[in-house]
């Protein structure tokens, strides 16, 4: 789609700003100011966006603090080189402490929901039942969560994708059928989608129904204030209450702190900065943590990738990014057994492919030359249910920014090896002429047998076997036991009465599926509880 095509698309964000929405860009010069409100929310993604809308609809005054910029359809030009530094944490190159895992996270209004691939799954029932039995979350049983899923599905137009899958996803369907393995169609949060395939760099048509296009505009139209390029540095805590939020402006790039300051005072504070950002905020604030839980048991759904060449064109950059999946390798394994994995077919864009393919030599160049025929599968490992899958730890660097340390255990490497085997089998079954598991020097194999023998001999190791993730969960888990949980089942901090966590940090394990719908549903539930606690009438004093 050319720039002049998107120019004709109405931009509700720019129209809203022109109508008088309260949006403050802290990268611009200004004096130190103080804002007062009923609820201050740190983060505008799946959790923060839904919380802002819910609370504003309840008649409460809301301030949303977002570290990234406010971008909209007019800014989304389907160009990776522009989108990654502008819309992602650390230019889409955020890594774990040892640099072994690349973590894709949004850093813009809407957070990851602005740049994700629209894949929408409910939390698997097995996961919810595990939380009930092992983490005391009786209120999160499948039947209790169903109305919240239904509400968010209706609000965000989450429905089955009825168009035929693109060739990248169709190949996964063929491979599973040939192997006698079950697969399914993915539901997507879209309305008026033109099947462009560039969801990961921002939708130029406003077809993605998410906080940027739905929840944040609703909150702003009801008087909320959005503060952008604004880093929440710390919560000011006095005994068992937060009294203020200290905010620092960022520069125009959004990466370097500036000099402008802001103080936000509120009756309630919501941490929704994501499962690296929220633990980081709690650690910077020296929030009470008597059992040393903050930042611990942070999970990633570690992902490994397998590339293949097909005899026909795949053009994996075009069409709905993800529309087919298989849970066969999850459903056939117990939660506390060998690590299971979900198989999906991600979009294939040139920059993303080039930085993911291993090596820099002939094998890399050969695959990039054959880019139109490239097929890719990913295996998303379900971590957090086994003693040998304890997750990682969020810590603070010397400058106060958070970083995740996520060590790989032999248990996880076993899952990686099985995932490589499974993906190669599926790709050959779908008609691949070569398969290259993303490992080592990037050797490609011409037969399933050759691939299997090689994979069995892989010396799997950090930095040798590339691992990626776009799903971060845990680090401030919920539960009734203060020895195992940072917040209770209502999202309220166990030691701080007016502080809530409303994002993926809440999950006591990973969920085994793309998490956006899970976060939406949990956020709606918690936010309605906050609104009920504050009451329908805005208090005159705070």
JSON list of N, CA and C in Angstrom, two decimals, residues 183-233:
[
{"chain": "A", "resi": 183, "resn": "UNK", "atom": "N", "xyz": [-4.99, -29.34, 13.90]},
{"chain": "A", "resi": 183, "resn": "UNK", "atom": "CA", "xyz": [-4.67, -27.91, 13.84]},
{"chain": "A", "resi": 183, "resn": "UNK", "atom": "C", "xyz": [-5.96, -27.13, 13.93]},
{"chain": "A", "resi": 184, "resn": "UNK", "atom": "N", "xyz": [-5.88, -25.84, 14.08]},
{"chain": "A", "resi": 184, "resn": "UNK", "atom": "CA", "xyz": [-7.08, -25.01, 14.19]},
{"chain": "A", "resi": 184, "resn": "UNK", "atom": "C", "xyz": [-6.84, -23.65, 13.60]},
{"chain": "A", "resi": 185, "resn": "UNK", "atom": "N", "xyz": [-7.91, -22.87, 13.50]},
{"chain": "A", "resi": 185, "resn": "UNK", "atom": "CA", "xyz": [-7.84, -21.51, 12.99]},
{"chain": "A", "resi": 185, "resn": "UNK", "atom": "C", "xyz": [-7.77, -20.53, 14.15]},
{"chain": "A", "resi": 186, "resn": "UNK", "atom": "N", "xyz": [-7.00, -19.49, 13.98]},
{"chain": "A", "resi": 186, "resn": "UNK", "atom": "CA", "xyz": [-6.79, -18.49, 15.01]},
{"chain": "A", "resi": 186, "resn": "UNK", "atom": "C", "xyz": [-7.81, -17.37, 14.87]},
{"chain": "A", "resi": 187, "resn": "UNK", "atom": "N", "xyz": [-8.36, -16.95, 15.99]},
{"chain": "A", "resi": 187, "resn": "UNK", "atom": "CA", "xyz": [-9.24, -15.78, 16.00]},
{"chain": "A", "resi": 187, "resn": "UNK", "atom": "C", "xyz": [-8.40, -14.52, 16.09]},
{"chain": "A", "resi": 188, "resn": "UNK", "atom": "N", "xyz": [-8.92, -13.43, 15.51]},
{"chain": "A", "resi": 188, "resn": "UNK", "atom": "CA", "xyz": [-8.16, -12.19, 15.41]},
{"chain": "A", "resi": 188, "resn": "UNK", "atom": "C", "xyz": [-9.01, -11.01, 15.88]},
{"chain": "A", "resi": 189, "resn": "UNK", "atom": "N", "xyz": [-8.38, -10.00, 16.43]},
{"chain": "A", "resi": 189, "resn": "UNK", "atom": "CA", "xyz": [-9.08, -8.79, 16.90]},
{"chain": "A", "resi": 189, "resn": "UNK", "atom": "C", "xyz": [-9.04, -7.72, 15.80]},
{"chain": "A", "resi": 190, "resn": "UNK", "atom": "N", "xyz": [-9.81, -7.94, 14.76]},
{"chain": "A", "resi": 190, "resn": "UNK", "atom": "CA", "xyz": [-9.80, -7.02, 13.61]},
{"chain": "A", "resi": 190, "resn": "UNK", "atom": "C", "xyz": [-11.22, -6.74, 13.15]},
{"chain": "A", "resi": 191, "resn": "UNK", "atom": "N", "xyz": [-11.35, -5.59, 12.49]},
{"chain": "A", "resi": 191, "resn": "UNK", "atom": "CA", "xyz": [-12.62, -5.20, 11.87]},
{"chain": "A", "resi": 191, "resn": "UNK", "atom": "C", "xyz": [-12.28, -4.34, 10.65]},
{"chain": "A", "resi": 192, "resn": "UNK", "atom": "N", "xyz": [-12.74, -4.75, 9.48]},
{"chain": "A", "resi": 192, "resn": "UNK", "atom": "CA", "xyz": [-12.38, -4.03, 8.27]},
{"chain": "A", "resi": 192, "resn": "UNK", "atom": "C", "xyz": [-10.96, -4.31, 7.82]},
{"chain": "A", "resi": 193, "resn": "UNK", "atom": "N", "xyz": [-10.43, -5.46, 8.17]},
{"chain": "A", "resi": 193, "resn": "UNK", "atom": "CA", "xyz": [-9.05, -5.82, 7.83]},
{"chain": "A", "resi": 193, "resn": "UNK", "atom": "C", "xyz": [-8.92, -6.04, 6.32]},
{"chain": "A", "resi": 194, "resn": "UNK", "atom": "N", "xyz": [-7.87, -5.47, 5.72]},
{"chain": "A", "resi": 194, "resn": "UNK", "atom": "CA", "xyz": [-7.62, -5.62, 4.29]},
{"chain": "A", "resi": 194, "resn": "UNK", "atom": "C", "xyz": [-6.60, -6.72, 3.99]},
{"chain": "A", "resi": 195, "resn": "UNK", "atom": "N", "xyz": [-6.22, -7.51, 5.03]},
{"chain": "A", "resi": 195, "resn": "UNK", "atom": "CA", "xyz": [-5.34, -8.66, 4.82]},
{"chain": "A", "resi": 195, "resn": "UNK", "atom": "C", "xyz": [-3.96, -8.23, 4.32]},
{"chain": "A", "resi": 196, "resn": "UNK", "atom": "N", "xyz": [-3.48, -7.07, 4.80]},
{"chain": "A", "resi": 196, "resn": "UNK", "atom": "CA", "xyz": [-2.21, -6.55, 4.33]},
{"chain": "A", "resi": 196, "resn": "UNK", "atom": "C", "xyz": [-1.02, -7.37, 4.83]},
{"chain": "A", "resi": 197, "resn": "UNK", "atom": "N", "xyz": [-1.08, -7.81, 6.10]},
{"chain": "A", "resi": 197, "resn": "UNK", "atom": "CA", "xyz": [0.00, -8.62, 6.64]},
{"chain": "A", "resi": 197, "resn": "UNK", "atom": "C", "xyz": [1.03, -7.85, 7.44]},
{"chain": "A", "resi": 198, "resn": "UNK", "atom": "N", "xyz": [0.87, -6.55, 7.61]},
{"chain": "A", "resi": 198, "resn": "UNK", "atom": "CA", "xyz": [1.88, -5.73, 8.29]},
{"chain": "A", "resi": 198, "resn": "UNK", "atom": "C", "xyz": [1.44, -5.32, 9.69]},
{"chain": "A", "resi": 199, "resn": "UNK", "atom": "N", "xyz": [0.70, -6.18, 10.38]},
{"chain": "A", "resi": 199, "resn": "UNK", "atom": "CA", "xyz": [0.21, -5.87, 11.72]},
{"chain": "A", "resi": 199, "resn": "UNK", "atom": "C", "xyz": [1.35, -5.53, 12.68]},
{"chain": "A", "resi": 200, "resn": "UNK", "atom": "N", "xyz": [2.50, -6.13, 12.49]},
{"chain": "A", "resi": 200, "resn": "UNK", "atom": "CA", "xyz": [3.62, -5.96, 13.42]},
{"chain": "A", "resi": 200, "resn": "UNK", "atom": "C", "xyz": [4.29, -4.61, 13.35]},
{"chain": "A", "resi": 201, "resn": "UNK", "atom": "N", "xyz": [3.93, -3.78, 12.38]},
{"chain": "A", "resi": 201, "resn": "UNK", "atom": "CA", "xyz": [4.52, -2.43, 12.31]},
{"chain": "A", "resi": 201, "resn": "UNK", "atom": "C", "xyz": [3.45, -1.36, 12.38]},
{"chain": "A", "resi": 202, "resn": "UNK", "atom": "N", "xyz": [2.28, -1.73, 12.90]},
{"chain": "A", "resi": 202, "resn": "UNK", "atom": "CA", "xyz": [1.19, -0.77, 13.06]},
{"chain": "A", "resi": 202, "resn": "UNK", "atom": "C", "xyz": [0.23, -0.80, 11.89]},
{"chain": "A", "resi": 203, "resn": "UNK", "atom": "N", "xyz": [-1.06, -0.88, 12.18]},
{"chain": "A", "resi": 203, "resn": "UNK", "atom": "CA", "xyz": [-2.06, -0.99, 11.11]},
{"chain": "A", "resi": 203, "resn": "UNK", "atom": "C", "xyz": [-2.37, 0.38, 10.52]},
{"chain": "A", "resi": 204, "resn": "UNK", "atom": "N", "xyz": [-2.15, 0.57, 9.21]},
{"chain": "A", "resi": 204, "resn": "UNK", "atom": "CA", "xyz": [-2.42, 1.87, 8.60]},
{"chain": "A", "resi": 204, "resn": "UNK", "atom": "C", "xyz": [-3.90, 2.11, 8.32]},
{"chain": "A", "resi": 205, "resn": "UNK", "atom": "N", "xyz": [-4.74, 1.09, 8.59]},
{"chain": "A", "resi": 205, "resn": "UNK", "atom": "CA", "xyz": [-6.17, 1.20, 8.28]},
{"chain": "A", "resi": 205, "resn": "UNK", "atom": "C", "xyz": [-7.04, 1.25, 9.53]},
{"chain": "A", "resi": 206, "resn": "UNK", "atom": "N", "xyz": [-6.42, 1.25, 10.72]},
{"chain": "A", "resi": 206, "resn": "UNK", "atom": "CA", "xyz": [-7.18, 1.23, 11.98]},
{"chain": "A", "resi": 206, "resn": "UNK", "atom": "C", "xyz": [-8.06, -0.01, 12.09]},
{"chain": "A", "resi": 207, "resn": "UNK", "atom": "N", "xyz": [-7.66, -1.10, 11.42]},
{"chain": "A", "resi": 207, "resn": "UNK", "atom": "CA", "xyz": [-8.47, -2.31, 11.45]},
{"chain": "A", "resi": 207, "resn": "UNK", "atom": "C", "xyz": [-8.22, -3.14, 12.70]},
{"chain": "A", "resi": 208, "resn": "UNK", "atom": "N", "xyz": [-7.09, -2.92, 13.34]},
{"chain": "A", "resi": 208, "resn": "UNK", "atom": "CA", "xyz": [-6.77, -3.68, 14.56]},
{"chain": "A", "resi": 208, "resn": "UNK", "atom": "C", "xyz": [-7.55, -3.06, 15.72]},
{"chain": "A", "resi": 209, "resn": "UNK", "atom": "N", "xyz": [-8.42, -3.86, 16.33]},
{"chain": "A", "resi": 209, "resn": "UNK", "atom": "CA", "xyz": [-9.24, -3.38, 17.44]},
{"chain": "A", "resi": 209, "resn": "UNK", "atom": "C", "xyz": [-8.48, -3.66, 18.74]},
{"chain": "A", "resi": 210, "resn": "UNK", "atom": "N", "xyz": [-7.92, -2.60, 19.29]},
{"chain": "A", "resi": 210, "resn": "UNK", "atom": "CA", "xyz": [-7.01, -2.72, 20.42]},
{"chain": "A", "resi": 210, "resn": "UNK", "atom": "C", "xyz": [-7.03, -1.41, 21.19]},
{"chain": "A", "resi": 211, "resn": "UNK", "atom": "N", "xyz": [-6.28, -1.30, 22.29]},
{"chain": "A", "resi": 211, "resn": "UNK", "atom": "CA", "xyz": [-6.31, -0.06, 23.07]},
{"chain": "A", "resi": 211, "resn": "UNK", "atom": "C", "xyz": [-6.07, 1.20, 22.26]},
{"chain": "A", "resi": 212, "resn": "UNK", "atom": "N", "xyz": [-5.15, 1.18, 21.29]},
{"chain": "A", "resi": 212, "resn": "UNK", "atom": "CA", "xyz": [-4.88, 2.39, 20.52]},
{"chain": "A", "resi": 212, "resn": "UNK", "atom": "C", "xyz": [-6.10, 2.89, 19.78]},
{"chain": "A", "resi": 213, "resn": "UNK", "atom": "N", "xyz": [-6.90, 1.99, 19.26]},
{"chain": "A", "resi": 213, "resn": "UNK", "atom": "CA", "xyz": [-8.04, 2.39, 18.42]},
{"chain": "A", "resi": 213, "resn": "UNK", "atom": "C", "xyz": [-9.38, 2.33, 19.15]},
{"chain": "A", "resi": 214, "resn": "UNK", "atom": "N", "xyz": [-9.43, 1.68, 20.31]},
{"chain": "A", "resi": 214, "resn": "UNK", "atom": "CA", "xyz": [-10.70, 1.49, 21.02]},
{"chain": "A", "resi": 214, "resn": "UNK", "atom": "C", "xyz": [-10.65, 2.08, 22.43]},
{"chain": "A", "resi": 215, "resn": "UNK", "atom": "N", "xyz": [-9.84, 1.53, 23.28]},
{"chain": "A", "resi": 215, "resn": "UNK", "atom": "CA", "xyz": [-9.90, 1.83, 24.71]},
{"chain": "A", "resi": 215, "resn": "UNK", "atom": "C", "xyz": [-9.34, 3.21, 25.06]},
{"chain": "A", "resi": 216, "resn": "UNK", "atom": "N", "xyz": [-8.17, 3.53, 24.53]},
{"chain": "A", "resi": 216, "resn": "UNK", "atom": "CA", "xyz": [-7.58, 4.84, 24.84]},
{"chain": "A", "resi": 216, "resn": "UNK", "atom": "C", "xyz": [-8.44, 5.97, 24.29]},
{"chain": "A", "resi": 217, "resn": "UNK", "atom": "N", "xyz": [-8.91, 5.91, 23.02]},
{"chain": "A", "resi": 217, "resn": "UNK", "atom": "CA", "xyz": [-9.81, 6.97, 22.55]},
{"chain": "A", "resi": 217, "resn": "UNK", "atom": "C", "xyz": [-11.07, 7.12, 23.41]},
{"chain": "A", "resi": 218, "resn": "UNK", "atom": "N", "xyz": [-11.64, 6.00, 23.87]},
{"chain": "A", "resi": 218, "resn": "UNK", "atom": "CA", "xyz": [-12.83, 6.08, 24.71]},
{"chain": "A", "resi": 218, "resn": "UNK", "atom": "C", "xyz": [-12.50, 6.79, 26.03]},
{"chain": "A", "resi": 219, "resn": "UNK", "atom": "N", "xyz": [-11.38, 6.41, 26.62]},
{"chain": "A", "resi": 219, "resn": "UNK", "atom": "CA", "xyz": [-10.99, 7.06, 27.88]},
{"chain": "A", "resi": 219, "resn": "UNK", "atom": "C", "xyz": [-10.73, 8.55, 27.68]},
{"chain": "A", "resi": 220, "resn": "UNK", "atom": "N", "xyz": [-10.03, 8.90, 26.60]},
{"chain": "A", "resi": 220, "resn": "UNK", "atom": "CA", "xyz": [-9.73, 10.31, 26.35]},
{"chain": "A", "resi": 220, "resn": "UNK", "atom": "C", "xyz": [-11.00, 11.11, 26.05]},
{"chain": "A", "resi": 221, "resn": "UNK", "atom": "N", "xyz": [-11.93, 10.49, 25.36]},
{"chain": "A", "resi": 221, "resn": "UNK", "atom": "CA", "xyz": [-13.18, 11.21, 25.07]},
{"chain": "A", "resi": 221, "resn": "UNK", "atom": "C", "xyz": [-14.00, 11.47, 26.33]},
{"chain": "A", "resi": 222, "resn": "UNK", "atom": "N", "xyz": [-13.68, 10.75, 27.40]},
{"chain": "A", "resi": 222, "resn": "UNK", "atom": "CA", "xyz": [-14.38, 10.93, 28.66]},
{"chain": "A", "resi": 222, "resn": "UNK", "atom": "C", "xyz": [-13.53, 11.68, 29.68]},
{"chain": "A", "resi": 223, "resn": "UNK", "atom": "N", "xyz": [-12.52, 12.38, 29.19]},
{"chain": "A", "resi": 223, "resn": "UNK", "atom": "CA", "xyz": [-11.78, 13.30, 30.05]},
{"chain": "A", "resi": 223, "resn": "UNK", "atom": "C", "xyz": [-10.47, 12.80, 30.59]},
{"chain": "A", "resi": 224, "resn": "UNK", "atom": "N", "xyz": [-10.06, 11.58, 30.26]},
{"chain": "A", "resi": 224, "resn": "UNK", "atom": "CA", "xyz": [-8.77, 11.09, 30.75]},
{"chain": "A", "resi": 224, "resn": "UNK", "atom": "C", "xyz": [-7.63, 11.93, 30.16]},
{"chain": "A", "resi": 225, "resn": "UNK", "atom": "N", "xyz": [-6.49, 11.90, 30.84]},
{"chain": "A", "resi": 225, "resn": "UNK", "atom": "CA", "xyz": [-5.28, 12.58, 30.37]},
{"chain": "A", "resi": 225, "resn": "UNK", "atom": "C", "xyz": [-4.24, 11.53, 30.01]},
{"chain": "A", "resi": 226, "resn": "UNK", "atom": "N", "xyz": [-3.65, 11.68, 28.84]},
{"chain": "A", "resi": 226, "resn": "UNK", "atom": "CA", "xyz": [-2.59, 10.78, 28.37]},
{"chain": "A", "resi": 226, "resn": "UNK", "atom": "C", "xyz": [-1.27, 11.53, 28.36]},
{"chain": "A", "resi": 227, "resn": "UNK", "atom": "N", "xyz": [-0.28, 11.00, 29.06]},
{"chain": "A", "resi": 227, "resn": "UNK", "atom": "CA", "xyz": [1.05, 11.61, 29.11]},
{"chain": "A", "resi": 227, "resn": "UNK", "atom": "C", "xyz": [2.00, 10.66, 28.40]},
{"chain": "A", "resi": 228, "resn": "UNK", "atom": "N", "xyz": [2.62, 11.15, 27.32]},
{"chain": "A", "resi": 228, "resn": "UNK", "atom": "CA", "xyz": [3.48, 10.28, 26.51]},
{"chain": "A", "resi": 228, "resn": "UNK", "atom": "C", "xyz": [4.95, 10.68, 26.64]},
{"chain": "A", "resi": 229, "resn": "UNK", "atom": "N", "xyz": [5.80, 9.78, 26.14]},
{"chain": "A", "resi": 229, "resn": "UNK", "atom": "CA", "xyz": [7.26, 9.92, 26.30]},
{"chain": "A", "resi": 229, "resn": "UNK", "atom": "C", "xyz": [7.58, 10.27, 27.75]},
{"chain": "A", "resi": 230, "resn": "UNK", "atom": "N", "xyz": [7.00, 9.48, 28.62]},
{"chain": "A", "resi": 230, "resn": "UNK", "atom": "CA", "xyz": [7.06, 9.77, 30.06]},
{"chain": "A", "resi": 230, "resn": "UNK", "atom": "C", "xyz": [7.41, 8.49, 30.81]},
{"chain": "A", "resi": 231, "resn": "UNK", "atom": "N", "xyz": [8.55, 8.46, 31.43]},
{"chain": "A", "resi": 231, "resn": "UNK", "atom": "CA", "xyz": [8.96, 7.28, 32.20]},
{"chain": "A", "resi": 231, "resn": "UNK", "atom": "C", "xyz": [8.52, 7.41, 33.65]},
{"chain": "A", "resi": 232, "resn": "UNK", "atom": "N", "xyz": [7.77, 6.43, 34.12]},
{"chain": "A", "resi": 232, "resn": "UNK", "atom": "CA", "xyz": [7.40, 6.37, 35.53]},
{"chain": "A", "resi": 232, "resn": "UNK", "atom": "C", "xyz": [8.62, 5.92, 36.32]},
{"chain": "A", "resi": 233, "resn": "UNK", "atom": "N", "xyz": [9.24, 6.87, 37.01]},
{"chain": "A", "resi": 233, "resn": "UNK", "atom": "CA", "xyz": [10.49, 6.54, 37.68]},
{"chain": "A", "resi": 233, "resn": "UNK", "atom": "C", "xyz": [10.27, 5.80, 38.99]}
]
